[in-house]
Amino acid sequence: MMGDPKEAGAEASPSGTAARGGLSLLSQTESEEPSAQGSALFLGGSEVKSRAVVKYSSAPPRTAFARLEEKTDLKLPPANWLRESAKLGPAGTTILGNSKKSKPFSSFGMAYDFIDSVGNDVDVVSDSENIKKLLKIPYSKSHVSMAVHRIGRTLLLDELDIQELFMRSSQTGDWTWLKEFYQRLIDQKWQRKKKSKEHWYQKAILSKFLYYSINGDGAAQPVPSPAEQQESSSSDQTHESEGASWPAPFEMPSSVSEDPSASSQGLKNDFVRNILWTFEDIHMLVGSNMPIFGGGRYPAVSLRLRDNNKPINVLTGIDYWLDNLICNVPELVMCFHVNGIVQKYEMIKTEEIPNLENSNFSTKVIKDIAQNILSFLKSNCTKEGHTYWLFKASGSDIVKLYDLTTLCEETEDKYQNPFTMPVAILLYKVACNMMMKKNQNKKHYGTIRTLLLNCVKLLDKSRHPQIIASANYMLSELFQLDEPKKEESSDSPLNENSDESYSEEEEEMADSDENGSYSTSSDPADDNKAVAIIKSVGELSVPEKYKSIHQIRPSCAFPVCHDTEERCRLVLSYVLEGLKSVDSSIKKESDLPAADPSTPIPLKYEDESTRGGPEGLEKQMALFLDKMGSLQKGNCSGQSGMTPGSWQHKMKLQLILKSSKAYYILSDAAMSLQKYGRALRYIKLALQSHDTYCCLCTNMLSEVLLFLSQYLTLCGDIQLMLAQNANNRAAHLEEFNYQTKEDQEILHSLHRESSCQGFAWATDLSTDLESQLSVSCKCYEAANEILQFSDLKSQNPEHYVQVLKRMGNIRNEIGVFYMNQAAALQGERVVSKSVSAAEQQLWKKSFSCFEKGIHNFESIDDATNAALLLCNTGRLMRVCAQAHCGAEDEFKREFSPEEGLYYSKAVDYYLKALRSLGTRDMHPVVWDSVNWELSTTYFTMATLQQDYAPLSRKAQEQIEKEVSEAMMKSLKHCDVDSATARQPLCQYRAATIHHRLASMYHSCLRNQVGDEHLRKQHRVLADLHYSKAAKLFQLLRDAPCELLRVQLERVAFAEFQMSSQNSNVGKLKTLSGALDIMVRTEHAFQLIRKELVEECDQPKNDEATSAADSSPNLNREEVIKLLSIFESRLSFLLLQSIKLMSSSKRKMSSNAVEEDVVLQTNKQIYSQLLRATANRNSTLLERTEVIICLLEQLASGSSGSSGSAVP
């Protein structure tokens, strides 16, 4: 410490001069753990809380000091003087020279060693000498000059020795701007001040005293002679240890400067002990070299030498008291001498020091000074990375704070400030340390980001590319790509202070008001340069005078990313800066063709997949898989000439991997927004990044292979969605071809290493549907192949299942595509032409896809999807069957064996699908769907055999038997009872089956002769099926014609039965039954009438609407035809009934009256029917209404004779 010679004795206490003299600190029972003892001392009647925890100590176990005999002459050197001693430690031999000096970067050395404390828990990191000097400001006239740096909430304080600095400046030319500034504003007649002989005399006396006190009989090793040592001390030359303390503005070799751990010479932690000292509510990490001994009433004492003729003053008392508090020493031992002759020893408790005679001071005032100075510094040293200078001129009461970084930037070379590099590296190290723990506490993300941004701001890109690249990579790592929206939801502490990102401008604005209270200096010339001013040191003693912001403002809120794209774009911006740093450090630029990052790189998109179709894709896939295999063996080749293992190589790999992840997340986000063109562009960039990674990587990690599998899976999804959204192709193409400047620059960096064409086959935007589906399938296949390379399949079962599901799905899609193409070809084919080779080829392709898809689903036990594919295979078999049916002449048409074969195969696949599902409970919808398809297949087989009976190959009876069996099987799988959306269809199908079976048995009965038992059986079956068909059709509202047809056939069946009857009674009974059937058709006519009325009610001017709204089931021609038949049959039945009832010789009985009523009713109805049918001008609606009216009359008339009617 510098000061006027006359003050040296009073202010520079012996403890100060012995700062590097003694090295015994802790007994072995005391440890570095936080549990080390602290002290709460009660001083001067008011409590001052002080707790000291030793974090590190290099001192040997403390030993008792040797009490010197009275009259010992300290001017005589002891035998062991200036020799290395274990008790004094390595500083013993340098007790004379720079013992009081604190190195200019001492706080950085401590900060590097205790990186956990910096930026978070600790308020101040400094040498204990600097702390004492600050707390003595109001009591001392001496000058103060300190450099202040802010890292998070921590301030680093270092002595800024102006004299030493300017001596260096005159030799090297560095710091000239500061020297000029100092001379212009502060001390115009600056000159080097020499230390007095008294100063060196006091040092020598103290040194000899300490050597006497440690019993100079320990083993001593020769060192430079005292004469040499004193000669070098007394000269104005700088000591060797001091020479290294001011490094030149950093022009280190790249090997040193690029390694943050070996940041700089002179940045070591040289203190004997580092102590975490809590003084009131201020937490400080303090370095101390004070010698500590045993031998007093307490386990530890500090040893001081005092001149008996000079009383202790306040400055010395504060010095002693603070040293003991910082080192947690409870007692002070003072040895008094007169002219070097020992007089006496005196022991003083630490808490008694403030009350010593001539050295009275208030501990409460010291506490206030500490809090005021800290508040002043924290309020004004707000910018991380800036070097602030706290300066008080000798004899002055004004303390000023300057921002040296701002002053330095006004000069030509802003990197002239030698603090720049240590500060940048410390910012980087603190950020690194916090990053290690980022998963434990994400609220620090904002702090880490600010530290890194300030670090990057300080460094010259051309000189420190490694740190800049690494910092940018860490910045990109802060954003959790795989945890969307987590910042907004769960991690609210990130944004609790501000929803804007940190900005220098905001901070400066916020500070301007607070600075006002400091800036009203009486010297206006200083105001425009000083950041803040304390007008009088007396203010520091006023409690809470400078209480503004005790903890540094948390001006580093993490930016809120409102969506995934914004977050990924931020990540990519950091990745790009990192890539630029890496690329700029590689010197082989001349070997590369010049490329302008702002112009897109023309890529040769002559993709084989577009020229060669799926076959070209096969070749591309084979090449890709070969490449992946070679990666496993560790082959790599980058084009830019980076050495594998170099920092550039490692960093570029990390940055490229990060970019690929970011693009993947962007692609996934675009996919969810249905922006498929944009999604394909992003996944293309992700795969290009990955391709470059593969070119550079010497050892492919399984994690990276998994990423690739995921990228290819997403690419397959995108290609499939593009295939399914072909109608919006132009918009997708436009999005695909768009590219930001940032993307172009990243791609430019990737092209330095690779052609980026490894995945061109997967990322081409094709206009051909088949090609898109094939590419999608190949992506999934490649993703699956990658999972087979190592143990990825078992390590990532979920992803493996997803890939196989997608493979099964795309194969289903392709199978359906080929099946539909085959069906289209079949539709275009001329009737009676045979099946073409093209159709058969499409069947084979479709079948192959379905088969592979079924295998995929079965391998992951996905029974539901396997059932769906089996169902589709069944459908394919039906398409094949239909193709064979269309290949014959319609007139000679018969149900062919090929049709039967394919329909049987279809049935087998549907039954397999049902077996795959097991029960309906597993998946009701799929089960019902398969059941319906199976029912349809049986029904179609039966219908075709019935309509186109293969009589040339089979007997009629066999055909009827097969039809009956097929119909019954169809009926079995047709669920008419379950209330599902398909229930009306099932009811209609069941009704149709019953109708067809009834018609078949009716036909058999008409055509067969002979076996009466068989005829009776057919009669019963026909009647049963007609009855069931009628019941089911009556349940349906939209099948009146079918119901009418069934009832007419039933009437015809009754007429056929009547024709074979001989007795009038039997005939009359059958007629009554037939008329009863006629009556029951009223429901069908009511439905027809309703439809006709609705048609008539439609507005005539809106014919299109009426056509659209009218039921498509009402076929007018069909209705007219059926109505005519109905009228004729009703007329016939009524006539036959009248004839039979009139001609029969009825006996007088109880039924005679009723029969007479029925006869009269039938006659009336017959008469009305004849008149109605004679009127040819009647509309369809009118005719229908007449029939309804007649049927109602017939129903009421026949109700009286219901005994004769057949139900």
Coordinates of N, CA, C and O in Angstrom, one line a residue, residues 140 193 230 234 315-316 336 358 676 789 830 960 1077 1098 1133 1155 1161:
S140 N -8.7 7.8 7.1 CA -7.4 7.9 6.6 C -7.3 9.0 5.5 O -8.3 9.2 4.7
K193 N 6.9 8.4 -6.5 CA 7.3 8.7 -5.2 C 8.2 7.5 -4.6 O 7.8 6.4 -4.8
Q230 N 18.4 -7.1 0.3 CA 18.1 -5.7 0.7 C 18.4 -4.8 -0.5 O 17.7 -3.8 -0.7
S234 N 15.7 -2.2 -1.7 CA 15.9 -0.8 -1.6 C 15.9 0.0 -2.9 O 15.6 1.2 -3.0
L315 N -6.3 4.0 13.0 CA -6.0 3.2 11.8 C -5.4 1.8 12.1 O -5.8 0.8 11.6
T316 N -4.4 1.9 13.0 CA -3.8 0.6 13.4 C -4.8 -0.3 14.1 O -4.8 -1.5 13.9
F336 N 6.3 -5.0 22.4 CA 6.7 -3.6 22.4 C 8.2 -3.5 22.4 O 8.9 -4.3 23.1
N358 N -6.2 5.7 22.8 CA -5.8 6.4 21.6 C -6.3 5.7 20.3 O -6.0 6.1 19.2
Y676 N -46.6 -28.3 -44.5 CA -45.8 -29.4 -44.8 C -44.6 -29.0 -45.7 O -43.5 -29.7 -45.6
F789 N -28.5 -51.1 -36.2 CA -27.0 -51.0 -36.2 C -26.4 -51.3 -34.9 O -25.4 -52.0 -34.8
V830 N -62.4 -52.7 -71.4 CA -63.5 -53.0 -72.3 C -64.1 -54.4 -71.8 O -63.4 -55.3 -71.4
E960 N -78.0 -74.2 -55.1 CA -78.9 -73.7 -54.1 C -78.4 -73.9 -52.7 O -78.5 -73.0 -51.8
I1077 N -102.2 -59.7 -46.3 CA -100.8 -59.3 -46.7 C -100.9 -57.9 -47.4 O -100.1 -57.0 -47.1
Q1098 N -91.9 -28.7 -52.2 CA -90.7 -28.0 -52.4 C -91.0 -26.8 -53.3 O -91.8 -26.9 -54.2
L1133 N -107.4 -60.5 -56.5 CA -107.7 -61.1 -55.3 C -109.1 -60.8 -54.8 O -109.9 -61.6 -54.4
E1155 N -119.7 -62.8 -42.9 CA -119.2 -63.0 -44.3 C -119.9 -62.2 -45.3 O -119.3 -61.7 -46.3
T1161 N -118.2 -55.4 -48.5 CA -117.0 -54.5 -48.4 C -116.1 -54.7 -49.6 O -115.7 -53.8 -50.3

